[in-house]
mmCIF file with all atom_site columns, C-alpha atoms in Angstrom:
data_model
loop_
_atom_site.group_PDB
_atom_site.id
_atom_site.type_symbol
_atom_site.label_atom_id
_atom_site.label_alt_id
_atom_site.label_comp_id
_atom_site.label_asym_id
_atom_site.label_entity_id
_atom_site.label_seq_id
_atom_site.pdbx_PDB_ins_code
_atom_site.Cartn_x
_atom_site.Cartn_y
_atom_site.Cartn_z
_atom_site.occupancy
_atom_site.B_iso_or_equiv
_atom_site.pdbx_formal_charge
_atom_site.auth_seq_id
_atom_site.auth_comp_id
_atom_site.auth_asym_id
_atom_site.auth_atom_id
_atom_site.pdbx_PDB_model_num
ATOM 1   C CA . MET A 1 1   ? -5.132  93.589 63.456  1.00 51.00 ? 1   MET A CA 1
ATOM 2   C CA . THR A 1 2   ? -8.076  93.336 61.979  1.00 53.00 ? 2   THR A CA 1
ATOM 3   C CA . ARG A 1 3   ? -10.075 91.246 63.638  1.00 51.00 ? 3   ARG A CA 1
ATOM 4   C CA . SER A 1 4   ? -9.744  88.692 60.184  1.00 48.00 ? 4   SER A CA 1
ATOM 5   C CA . ALA A 1 5   ? -6.591  88.499 59.980  1.00 47.00 ? 5   ALA A CA 1
ATOM 6   C CA . ALA A 1 6   ? -6.099  87.782 63.690  1.00 50.00 ? 6   ALA A CA 1
ATOM 7   C CA . LEU A 1 7   ? -8.628  84.754 63.449  1.00 42.00 ? 7   LEU A CA 1
ATOM 8   C CA . ALA A 1 8   ? -7.420  83.822 60.557  1.00 43.00 ? 8   ALA A CA 1
ATOM 9   C CA . THR A 1 9   ? -3.284  83.696 62.834  1.00 49.00 ? 9   THR A CA 1
ATOM 10  C CA . ALA A 1 10  ? -5.263  81.832 65.509  1.00 47.00 ? 10  ALA A CA 1
ATOM 11  C CA . VAL A 1 11  ? -6.516  79.167 62.792  1.00 40.00 ? 11  VAL A CA 1
ATOM 12  C CA . LEU A 1 12  ? -3.384  78.223 61.878  1.00 41.00 ? 12  LEU A CA 1
ATOM 13  C CA . ALA A 1 13  ? -1.209  78.251 64.589  1.00 47.00 ? 13  ALA A CA 1
ATOM 14  C CA . THR A 1 14  ? -3.847  75.999 65.628  1.00 45.00 ? 14  THR A CA 1
ATOM 15  C CA . VAL A 1 15  ? -3.254  73.290 62.753  1.00 39.00 ? 15  VAL A CA 1
ATOM 16  C CA . CYS A 1 16  ? 0.306   73.969 62.805  1.00 46.00 ? 16  CYS A CA 1
ATOM 17  C CA . ALA A 1 17  ? 0.187   72.491 66.556  1.00 45.00 ? 17  ALA A CA 1
ATOM 18  C CA . ILE A 1 18  ? -1.503  69.476 66.294  1.00 46.00 ? 18  ILE A CA 1
ATOM 19  C CA . PRO A 1 19  ? 1.338   66.889 65.171  1.00 52.00 ? 19  PRO A CA 1
ATOM 20  C CA . GLY A 1 20  ? 0.626   65.046 61.582  1.00 50.00 ? 20  GLY A CA 1
ATOM 21  C CA . THR A 1 21  ? -1.922  67.719 60.567  1.00 46.00 ? 21  THR A CA 1
ATOM 22  C CA . VAL A 1 22  ? 0.647   69.633 57.869  1.00 46.00 ? 22  VAL A CA 1
ATOM 23  C CA . GLU A 1 23  ? 2.532   67.379 55.726  1.00 53.00 ? 23  GLU A CA 1
ATOM 24  C CA . ALA A 1 24  ? 5.122   68.040 52.527  1.00 55.00 ? 24  ALA A CA 1
ATOM 25  C CA . GLN A 1 25  ? 2.741   66.305 49.619  1.00 61.00 ? 25  GLN A CA 1
ATOM 26  C CA . LYS A 1 26  ? 5.127   62.877 48.221  1.00 62.00 ? 26  LYS A CA 1
ATOM 27  C CA . PRO A 1 27  ? 5.981   62.999 44.316  1.00 63.00 ? 27  PRO A CA 1
ATOM 28  C CA . ALA A 1 28  ? 3.962   61.174 42.658  1.00 84.00 ? 28  ALA A CA 1
ATOM 29  C CA . ASP A 1 29  ? 5.434   58.430 40.571  1.00 91.00 ? 29  ASP A CA 1
ATOM 30  C CA . THR A 1 30  ? 5.485   58.644 36.829  1.00 95.00 ? 30  THR A CA 1
ATOM 31  C CA . LEU A 1 31  ? 6.524   56.505 34.020  1.00 97.00 ? 31  LEU A CA 1
ATOM 32  C CA . SER A 1 32  ? 7.942   57.329 30.515  1.00 97.00 ? 32  SER A CA 1
ATOM 33  C CA . LEU A 1 33  ? 8.623   54.543 27.957  1.00 98.00 ? 33  LEU A CA 1
ATOM 34  C CA . ILE A 1 34  ? 10.183  54.407 24.733  1.00 98.00 ? 34  ILE A CA 1
ATOM 35  C CA . ALA A 1 35  ? 10.330  51.825 21.778  1.00 98.00 ? 35  ALA A CA 1
ATOM 36  C CA . THR A 1 36  ? 12.993  51.216 19.951  1.00 98.00 ? 36  THR A CA 1
ATOM 37  C CA . PRO A 1 37  ? 13.336  51.006 17.071  1.00 98.00 ? 37  PRO A CA 1
ATOM 38  C CA . ASN A 1 38  ? 9.918   51.456 15.266  1.00 97.00 ? 38  ASN A CA 1
ATOM 39  C CA . PRO A 1 39  ? 8.612   50.462 12.769  1.00 97.00 ? 39  PRO A CA 1
ATOM 40  C CA . VAL A 1 40  ? 10.129  46.736 13.655  1.00 98.00 ? 40  VAL A CA 1
ATOM 41  C CA . LEU A 1 41  ? 11.132  43.907 11.168  1.00 97.00 ? 41  LEU A CA 1
ATOM 42  C CA . SER A 1 42  ? 8.478   41.184 12.013  1.00 96.00 ? 42  SER A CA 1
ATOM 43  C CA . GLY A 1 43  ? 10.303  39.213 14.635  1.00 90.00 ? 43  GLY A CA 1
ATOM 44  C CA . ARG A 1 44  ? 13.015  41.155 15.604  1.00 96.00 ? 44  ARG A CA 1
ATOM 45  C CA . ASP A 1 45  ? 14.320  42.722 18.818  1.00 98.00 ? 45  ASP A CA 1
ATOM 46  C CA . LEU A 1 46  ? 11.979  45.640 20.552  1.00 98.00 ? 46  LEU A CA 1
ATOM 47  C CA . SER A 1 47  ? 13.600  47.719 23.013  1.00 98.00 ? 47  SER A CA 1
ATOM 48  C CA . LEU A 1 48  ? 10.759  49.316 25.459  1.00 98.00 ? 48  LEU A CA 1
ATOM 49  C CA . SER A 1 49  ? 13.450  51.805 27.966  1.00 98.00 ? 49  SER A CA 1
ATOM 50  C CA . GLY A 1 50  ? 11.818  54.080 30.584  1.00 98.00 ? 50  GLY A CA 1
ATOM 51  C CA . ARG A 1 51  ? 12.536  55.426 33.198  1.00 97.00 ? 51  ARG A CA 1
ATOM 52  C CA . LEU A 1 52  ? 10.559  55.522 36.849  1.00 97.00 ? 52  LEU A CA 1
ATOM 53  C CA . THR A 1 53  ? 10.504  59.123 38.913  1.00 96.00 ? 53  THR A CA 1
ATOM 54  C CA . GLY A 1 54  ? 9.276   59.847 42.449  1.00 92.00 ? 54  GLY A CA 1
ATOM 55  C CA . ASP A 1 55  ? 10.363  58.861 45.595  1.00 90.00 ? 55  ASP A CA 1
ATOM 56  C CA . LYS A 1 56  ? 10.771  56.122 45.322  1.00 94.00 ? 56  LYS A CA 1
ATOM 57  C CA . VAL A 1 57  ? 12.900  54.792 42.025  1.00 95.00 ? 57  VAL A CA 1
ATOM 58  C CA . ALA A 1 58  ? 15.441  52.572 42.971  1.00 97.00 ? 58  ALA A CA 1
ATOM 59  C CA . ASP A 1 59  ? 14.564  48.268 42.876  1.00 97.00 ? 59  ASP A CA 1
ATOM 60  C CA . GLN A 1 60  ? 11.285  48.682 41.959  1.00 97.00 ? 60  GLN A CA 1
ATOM 61  C CA . LYS A 1 61  ? 8.757   46.022 39.609  1.00 97.00 ? 61  LYS A CA 1
ATOM 62  C CA . VAL A 1 62  ? 7.884   47.961 36.774  1.00 98.00 ? 62  VAL A CA 1
ATOM 63  C CA . THR A 1 63  ? 5.207   45.457 34.368  1.00 98.00 ? 63  THR A CA 1
ATOM 64  C CA . LEU A 1 64  ? 5.296   46.183 30.842  1.00 98.00 ? 64  LEU A CA 1
ATOM 65  C CA . ARG A 1 65  ? 1.786   45.672 29.227  1.00 98.00 ? 65  ARG A CA 1
ATOM 66  C CA . SER A 1 66  ? 0.648   45.172 25.565  1.00 98.00 ? 66  SER A CA 1
ATOM 67  C CA . ASP A 1 67  ? -2.138  44.439 22.873  1.00 98.00 ? 67  ASP A CA 1
ATOM 68  C CA . PRO A 1 68  ? -1.461  43.670 19.431  1.00 97.00 ? 68  PRO A CA 1
ATOM 69  C CA . PHE A 1 69  ? -3.854  43.454 16.642  1.00 97.00 ? 69  PHE A CA 1
ATOM 70  C CA . PRO A 1 70  ? -6.743  43.756 16.847  1.00 96.00 ? 70  PRO A CA 1
ATOM 71  C CA . PHE A 1 71  ? -6.048  45.613 20.130  1.00 97.00 ? 71  PHE A CA 1
ATOM 72  C CA . ASP A 1 72  ? -9.245  43.547 21.734  1.00 95.00 ? 72  ASP A CA 1
ATOM 73  C CA . GLY A 1 73  ? -7.015  44.515 25.089  1.00 96.00 ? 73  GLY A CA 1
ATOM 74  C CA . PHE A 1 74  ? -4.358  44.944 27.130  1.00 97.00 ? 74  PHE A CA 1
ATOM 75  C CA . GLY A 1 75  ? -2.408  42.151 29.215  1.00 97.00 ? 75  GLY A CA 1
ATOM 76  C CA . ASN A 1 76  ? 0.799   41.401 30.692  1.00 97.00 ? 76  ASN A CA 1
ATOM 77  C CA . ALA A 1 77  ? 4.017   40.759 28.426  1.00 97.00 ? 77  ALA A CA 1
ATOM 78  C CA . GLY A 1 78  ? 6.572   40.832 30.958  1.00 97.00 ? 78  GLY A CA 1
ATOM 79  C CA . ASN A 1 79  ? 8.474   42.494 34.430  1.00 97.00 ? 79  ASN A CA 1
ATOM 80  C CA . ALA A 1 80  ? 11.658  44.732 34.620  1.00 97.00 ? 80  ALA A CA 1
ATOM 81  C CA . THR A 1 81  ? 12.998  45.872 37.889  1.00 97.00 ? 81  THR A CA 1
ATOM 82  C CA . THR A 1 82  ? 14.235  49.764 37.825  1.00 97.00 ? 82  THR A CA 1
ATOM 83  C CA . ASN A 1 83  ? 17.823  50.320 38.458  1.00 97.00 ? 83  ASN A CA 1
ATOM 84  C CA . ALA A 1 84  ? 19.873  52.913 40.859  1.00 96.00 ? 84  ALA A CA 1
ATOM 85  C CA . SER A 1 85  ? 18.332  56.018 38.511  1.00 96.00 ? 85  SER A CA 1
ATOM 86  C CA . GLY A 1 86  ? 14.990  53.814 37.852  1.00 97.00 ? 86  GLY A CA 1
ATOM 87  C CA . ASP A 1 87  ? 15.395  53.412 34.556  1.00 98.00 ? 87  ASP A CA 1
ATOM 88  C CA . PHE A 1 88  ? 14.732  49.418 32.983  1.00 98.00 ? 88  PHE A CA 1
ATOM 89  C CA . LEU A 1 89  ? 14.377  48.218 30.117  1.00 98.00 ? 89  LEU A CA 1
ATOM 90  C CA . LEU A 1 90  ? 12.467  45.617 28.400  1.00 97.00 ? 90  LEU A CA 1
ATOM 91  C CA . VAL A 1 91  ? 13.262  43.570 25.376  1.00 98.00 ? 91  VAL A CA 1
ATOM 92  C CA . GLN A 1 92  ? 9.590   42.058 22.882  1.00 98.00 ? 92  GLN A CA 1
ATOM 93  C CA . LYS A 1 93  ? 9.272   40.696 19.417  1.00 97.00 ? 93  LYS A CA 1
ATOM 94  C CA . PRO A 1 94  ? 5.989   41.859 17.951  1.00 97.00 ? 94  PRO A CA 1
ATOM 95  C CA . ASN A 1 95  ? 4.528   39.726 14.966  1.00 95.00 ? 95  ASN A CA 1
ATOM 96  C CA . VAL A 1 96  ? 2.520   42.440 14.246  1.00 96.00 ? 96  VAL A CA 1
ATOM 97  C CA . ASN A 1 97  ? 1.354   46.042 15.026  1.00 98.00 ? 97  ASN A CA 1
ATOM 98  C CA . THR A 1 98  ? 1.246   46.026 19.489  1.00 98.00 ? 98  THR A CA 1
ATOM 99  C CA . ARG A 1 99  ? 0.501   49.126 21.680  1.00 98.00 ? 99  ARG A CA 1
ATOM 100 C CA . TYR A 1 100 ? 2.610   48.952 24.664  1.00 98.00 ? 100 TYR A CA 1
ATOM 101 C CA . GLN A 1 101 ? 2.437   50.851 27.805  1.00 98.00 ? 101 GLN A CA 1
ATOM 102 C CA . ALA A 1 102 ? 3.945   50.072 31.598  1.00 98.00 ? 102 ALA A CA 1
ATOM 103 C CA . ARG A 1 103 ? 2.611   50.607 34.803  1.00 97.00 ? 103 ARG A CA 1
ATOM 104 C CA . LYS A 1 104 ? 3.761   50.457 38.190  1.00 96.00 ? 104 LYS A CA 1
ATOM 105 C CA . GLY A 1 105 ? 1.093   50.460 41.472  1.00 92.00 ? 105 GLY A CA 1
ATOM 106 C CA . GLN A 1 106 ? -0.863  53.573 39.900  1.00 92.00 ? 106 GLN A CA 1
ATOM 107 C CA . ALA A 1 107 ? 1.433   54.640 37.310  1.00 95.00 ? 107 ALA A CA 1
ATOM 108 C CA . GLU A 1 108 ? 1.028   54.428 33.546  1.00 97.00 ? 108 GLU A CA 1
ATOM 109 C CA . SER A 1 109 ? 2.755   55.274 30.823  1.00 98.00 ? 109 SER A CA 1
ATOM 110 C CA . ALA A 1 110 ? 1.999   56.594 27.794  1.00 98.00 ? 110 ALA A CA 1
ATOM 111 C CA . ILE A 1 111 ? 0.651   54.213 24.836  1.00 98.00 ? 111 ILE A CA 1
ATOM 112 C CA . VAL A 1 112 ? 3.124   53.280 22.627  1.00 98.00 ? 112 VAL A CA 1
ATOM 113 C CA . THR A 1 113 ? 2.090   52.155 19.229  1.00 98.00 ? 113 THR A CA 1
ATOM 114 C CA . VAL A 1 114 ? 4.139   49.640 17.325  1.00 98.00 ? 114 VAL A CA 1
ATOM 115 C CA . LEU A 1 115 ? 4.411   49.543 14.024  1.00 98.00 ? 115 LEU A CA 1
ATOM 116 C CA . VAL A 1 116 ? 5.505   46.213 12.846  1.00 98.00 ? 116 VAL A CA 1
ATOM 117 C CA . ARG A 1 117 ? 6.847   45.333 9.215   1.00 98.00 ? 117 ARG A CA 1
ATOM 118 C CA . PRO A 1 118 ? 6.479   41.810 7.844   1.00 97.00 ? 118 PRO A CA 1
ATOM 119 C CA . SER A 1 119 ? 9.838   40.277 5.907   1.00 97.00 ? 119 SER A CA 1
ATOM 120 C CA . VAL A 1 120 ? 9.820   40.053 2.329   1.00 98.00 ? 120 VAL A CA 1
ATOM 121 C CA . SER A 1 121 ? 12.382  37.950 0.646   1.00 98.00 ? 121 SER A CA 1
ATOM 122 C CA . LEU A 1 122 ? 13.246  38.004 -3.239  1.00 98.00 ? 122 LEU A CA 1
ATOM 123 C CA . ARG A 1 123 ? 14.805  36.300 -5.167  1.00 98.00 ? 123 ARG A CA 1
ATOM 124 C CA . LEU A 1 124 ? 15.388  35.539 -9.154  1.00 98.00 ? 124 LEU A CA 1
ATOM 125 C CA . SER A 1 125 ? 16.218  32.776 -10.492 1.00 97.00 ? 125 SER A CA 1
ATOM 126 C CA . ASP A 1 126 ? 18.900  34.262 -13.387 1.00 97.00 ? 126 ASP A CA 1
ATOM 127 C CA . SER A 1 127 ? 20.627  37.717 -12.257 1.00 96.00 ? 127 SER A CA 1
ATOM 128 C CA . THR A 1 128 ? 21.934  37.362 -15.334 1.00 96.00 ? 128 THR A CA 1
ATOM 129 C CA . PRO A 1 129 ? 19.751  36.884 -17.678 1.00 96.00 ? 129 PRO A CA 1
ATOM 130 C CA . SER A 1 130 ? 19.839  37.504 -22.048 1.00 96.00 ? 130 SER A CA 1
ATOM 131 C CA . VAL A 1 131 ? 17.817  40.182 -23.460 1.00 95.00 ? 131 VAL A CA 1
ATOM 132 C CA . GLY A 1 132 ? 14.292  38.896 -23.190 1.00 94.00 ? 132 GLY A CA 1
ATOM 133 C CA . GLN A 1 133 ? 15.094  35.930 -21.390 1.00 96.00 ? 133 GLN A CA 1
ATOM 134 C CA . ARG A 1 134 ? 12.141  35.143 -18.941 1.00 97.00 ? 134 ARG A CA 1
ATOM 135 C CA . VAL A 1 135 ? 13.530  35.002 -14.973 1.00 98.00 ? 135 VAL A CA 1
ATOM 136 C CA . ARG A 1 136 ? 11.616  33.972 -12.050 1.00 98.00 ? 136 ARG A CA 1
ATOM 137 C CA . PHE A 1 137 ? 11.263  36.305 -9.818  1.00 98.00 ? 137 PHE A CA 1
ATOM 138 C CA . SER A 1 138 ? 9.967   34.699 -6.477  1.00 98.00 ? 138 SER A CA 1
ATOM 139 C CA . GLY A 1 139 ? 9.979   34.767 -2.310  1.00 98.00 ? 139 GLY A CA 1
ATOM 140 C CA . ARG A 1 140 ? 8.213   35.243 0.911   1.00 98.00 ? 140 ARG A CA 1
ATOM 141 C CA . VAL A 1 141 ? 6.408   36.764 3.024   1.00 97.00 ? 141 VAL A CA 1
ATOM 142 C CA . CYS A 1 142 ? 6.877   36.960 6.504   1.00 96.00 ? 142 CYS A CA 1
ATOM 143 C CA . PRO A 1 143 ? 4.394   36.410 8.817   1.00 94.00 ? 143 PRO A CA 1
ATOM 144 C CA . GLU A 1 144 ? 2.181   34.718 6.307   1.00 94.00 ? 144 GLU A CA 1
ATOM 145 C CA . HIS A 1 145 ? -0.630  37.528 4.472   1.00 95.00 ? 145 HIS A CA 1
ATOM 146 C CA . ASP A 1 146 ? -2.727  34.277 2.127   1.00 96.00 ? 146 ASP A CA 1
ATOM 147 C CA . GLY A 1 147 ? -4.445  35.954 -0.117  1.00 97.00 ? 147 GLY A CA 1
ATOM 148 C CA . THR A 1 148 ? -3.000  39.244 -0.384  1.00 96.00 ? 148 THR A CA 1
ATOM 149 C CA . SER A 1 149 ? -1.150  40.687 -3.673  1.00 97.00 ? 149 SER A CA 1
ATOM 150 C CA . VAL A 1 150 ? 2.482   41.664 -3.302  1.00 98.00 ? 150 VAL A CA 1
ATOM 151 C CA . ALA A 1 151 ? 3.748   44.282 -5.990  1.00 98.00 ? 151 ALA A CA 1
ATOM 152 C CA . ILE A 1 152 ? 6.952   43.266 -7.761  1.00 98.00 ? 152 ILE A CA 1
ATOM 153 C CA . GLN A 1 153 ? 9.020   47.216 -8.929  1.00 98.00 ? 153 GLN A CA 1
ATOM 154 C CA . ARG A 1 154 ? 11.542  48.048 -10.746 1.00 97.00 ? 154 ARG A CA 1
ATOM 155 C CA . ARG A 1 155 ? 13.112  51.636 -10.151 1.00 96.00 ? 155 ARG A CA 1
ATOM 156 C CA . SER A 1 156 ? 12.600  53.809 -13.438 1.00 90.00 ? 156 SER A CA 1
ATOM 157 C CA . GLY A 1 157 ? 13.631  57.165 -13.396 1.00 88.00 ? 157 GLY A CA 1
ATOM 158 C CA . GLY A 1 158 ? 14.775  57.636 -10.150 1.00 91.00 ? 158 GLY A CA 1
ATOM 159 C CA . ARG A 1 159 ? 11.840  55.486 -8.260  1.00 96.00 ? 159 ARG A CA 1
ATOM 160 C CA . PHE A 1 160 ? 10.982  52.948 -7.585  1.00 97.00 ? 160 PHE A CA 1
ATOM 161 C CA . ARG A 1 161 ? 6.787   51.282 -9.997  1.00 97.00 ? 161 ARG A CA 1
ATOM 162 C CA . THR A 1 162 ? 5.450   48.566 -10.048 1.00 98.00 ? 162 THR A CA 1
ATOM 163 C CA . VAL A 1 163 ? 5.572   46.225 -12.931 1.00 97.00 ? 163 VAL A CA 1
ATOM 164 C CA . ARG A 1 164 ? 3.844   43.330 -11.967 1.00 97.00 ? 164 ARG A CA 1
ATOM 165 C CA . ARG A 1 165 ? 1.538   41.670 -9.323  1.00 98.00 ? 165 ARG A CA 1
ATOM 166 C CA . ALA A 1 166 ? 1.557   38.188 -7.434  1.00 98.00 ? 166 ALA A CA 1
ATOM 167 C CA . VAL A 1 167 ? -0.559  36.344 -4.594  1.00 98.00 ? 167 VAL A CA 1
ATOM 168 C CA . LEU A 1 168 ? 0.616   35.639 -1.612  1.00 98.00 ? 168 LEU A CA 1
ATOM 169 C CA . ARG A 1 169 ? 0.340   31.955 -0.974  1.00 98.00 ? 169 ARG A CA 1
ATOM 170 C CA . ASP A 1 170 ? 0.378   28.864 1.579   1.00 96.00 ? 170 ASP A CA 1
ATOM 171 C CA . VAL A 1 171 ? 3.516   27.323 2.799   1.00 96.00 ? 171 VAL A CA 1
ATOM 172 C CA . ALA A 1 172 ? 2.186   24.290 4.221   1.00 94.00 ? 172 ALA A CA 1
ATOM 173 C CA . GLY A 1 173 ? 4.374   23.453 7.931   1.00 92.00 ? 173 GLY A CA 1
ATOM 174 C CA . SER A 1 174 ? 5.119   27.113 7.898   1.00 92.00 ? 174 SER A CA 1
ATOM 175 C CA . GLY A 1 175 ? 4.311   30.590 9.483   1.00 92.00 ? 175 GLY A CA 1
ATOM 176 C CA . CYS A 1 176 ? 5.056   32.296 6.080   1.00 96.00 ? 176 CYS A CA 1
ATOM 177 C CA . SER A 1 177 ? 3.638   32.819 2.694   1.00 98.00 ? 177 SER A CA 1
ATOM 178 C CA . SER A 1 178 ? 5.473   32.786 -0.924  1.00 98.00 ? 178 SER A CA 1
ATOM 179 C CA . TYR A 1 179 ? 4.877   34.377 -3.710  1.00 98.00 ? 179 TYR A CA 1
ATOM 180 C CA . ARG A 1 180 ? 6.263   34.101 -7.772  1.00 97.00 ? 180 ARG A CA 1
ATOM 181 C CA . ARG A 1 181 ? 5.310   35.320 -11.027 1.00 97.00 ? 181 ARG A CA 1
ATOM 182 C CA . VAL A 1 182 ? 7.129   35.031 -14.227 1.00 97.00 ? 182 VAL A CA 1
ATOM 183 C CA . LEU A 1 183 ? 8.842   38.378 -16.223 1.00 96.00 ? 183 LEU A CA 1
ATOM 184 C CA . ARG A 1 184 ? 10.396  38.831 -19.298 1.00 96.00 ? 184 ARG A CA 1
ATOM 185 C CA . VAL A 1 185 ? 13.565  41.002 -18.546 1.00 96.00 ? 185 VAL A CA 1
ATOM 186 C CA . ALA A 1 186 ? 14.559  42.902 -21.382 1.00 94.00 ? 186 ALA A CA 1
ATOM 187 C CA . ARG A 1 187 ? 17.717  45.190 -20.924 1.00 94.00 ? 187 ARG A CA 1
ATOM 188 C CA . ASP A 1 188 ? 19.135  45.736 -16.803 1.00 95.00 ? 188 ASP A CA 1
ATOM 189 C CA . GLY A 1 189 ? 17.060  46.690 -13.705 1.00 96.00 ? 189 GLY A CA 1
ATOM 190 C CA . ARG A 1 190 ? 16.783  47.063 -9.445  1.00 97.00 ? 190 ARG A CA 1
ATOM 191 C CA . PHE A 1 191 ? 13.981  45.364 -8.714  1.00 98.00 ? 191 PHE A CA 1
ATOM 192 C CA . ARG A 1 192 ? 12.269  45.039 -5.769  1.00 98.00 ? 192 ARG A CA 1
ATOM 193 C CA . THR A 1 193 ? 8.863   43.247 -3.697  1.00 98.00 ? 193 THR A CA 1
ATOM 194 C CA . VAL A 1 194 ? 6.705   45.321 -1.475  1.00 98.00 ? 194 VAL A CA 1
ATOM 195 C CA . ILE A 1 195 ? 3.569   44.448 -0.079  1.00 98.00 ? 195 ILE A CA 1
ATOM 196 C CA . ALA A 1 196 ? 1.041   47.517 1.293   1.00 97.00 ? 196 ALA A CA 1
ATOM 197 C CA . GLY A 1 197 ? 0.243   47.971 4.477   1.00 96.00 ? 197 GLY A CA 1
ATOM 198 C CA . HIS A 1 198 ? -3.008  46.633 6.595   1.00 92.00 ? 198 HIS A CA 1
ATOM 199 C CA . PRO A 1 199 ? -4.601  46.674 10.077  1.00 93.00 ? 199 PRO A CA 1
ATOM 200 C CA . ASP A 1 200 ? -2.108  43.796 11.691  1.00 95.00 ? 200 ASP A CA 1
ATOM 201 C CA . HIS A 1 201 ? 1.066   45.371 9.717   1.00 97.00 ? 201 HIS A CA 1
ATOM 202 C CA . ALA A 1 202 ? 3.310   48.174 8.268   1.00 97.00 ? 202 ALA A CA 1
ATOM 203 C CA . ARG A 1 203 ? 4.610   48.507 4.248   1.00 98.00 ? 203 ARG A CA 1
ATOM 204 C CA . GLY A 1 204 ? 7.043   45.928 3.852   1.00 98.00 ? 204 GLY A CA 1
ATOM 205 C CA . VAL A 1 205 ? 9.631   45.818 1.676   1.00 98.00 ? 205 VAL A CA 1
ATOM 206 C CA . SER A 1 206 ? 11.873  43.397 0.155   1.00 98.00 ? 206 SER A CA 1
ATOM 207 C CA . ALA A 1 207 ? 16.635  44.080 -0.640  1.00 97.00 ? 207 ALA A CA 1
ATOM 208 C CA . ALA A 1 208 ? 16.379  45.008 -4.224  1.00 97.00 ? 208 ALA A CA 1
ATOM 209 C CA . ARG A 1 209 ? 17.685  42.828 -6.208  1.00 97.00 ? 209 ARG A CA 1
ATOM 210 C CA . ARG A 1 210 ? 19.467  43.478 -9.552  1.00 97.00 ? 210 ARG A CA 1
ATOM 211 C CA . ALA A 1 211 ? 19.117  42.304 -13.120 1.00 96.00 ? 211 ALA A CA 1
ATOM 212 C CA . ASN A 1 212 ? 22.708  42.385 -14.733 1.00 96.00 ? 212 ASN A CA 1
ATOM 213 C CA . VAL A 1 213 ? 20.752  42.211 -18.746 1.00 95.00 ? 213 VAL A CA 1
ATOM 214 C CA . SER A 1 214 ? 23.968  40.258 -21.244 1.00 87.00 ? 214 SER A CA 1
#
């Protein structure tokens, strides 16, 4: 044995002889986070689920942090306790685009950005108009976006095309905006209303409504 090899062996033996000098490293805690559905309709349930992995995963407190638009800082949004497998679940009802993150001690999940779609409705004053009859198209967008325009679209050639635009107005005592526009309907068609995406929300689309011309 060479002199250097003998010295290394002696040092190792000395270290191993000292109690507590060499310890097995504990696995670091890690957190995952998933948002479902994403995008989500404004005011509807959003499930935020994840898993804690590490040395001890059962009955651990996990804090959910949220940062809603305009994304100026995270704050606590709720707490959950992990099950025997380290899984946890929290439910939120966001109204604007929001970032979420789970935390337990020094462990943090990746940030998950959730897009929120406004709720958009559409009503026709007459769904069976005569040829050329004037029909009132109206509805609401929630949450409110007063002053923003919406597009009233008609399906044509296999796709929806904008036929009119309307400006959203305030609805007193409500968290919603309303719109109305009168169109002459000359033939059968399927219509919908669309509000474009903005920094605070994703694109919103109403259910389609059909006009059957008699």
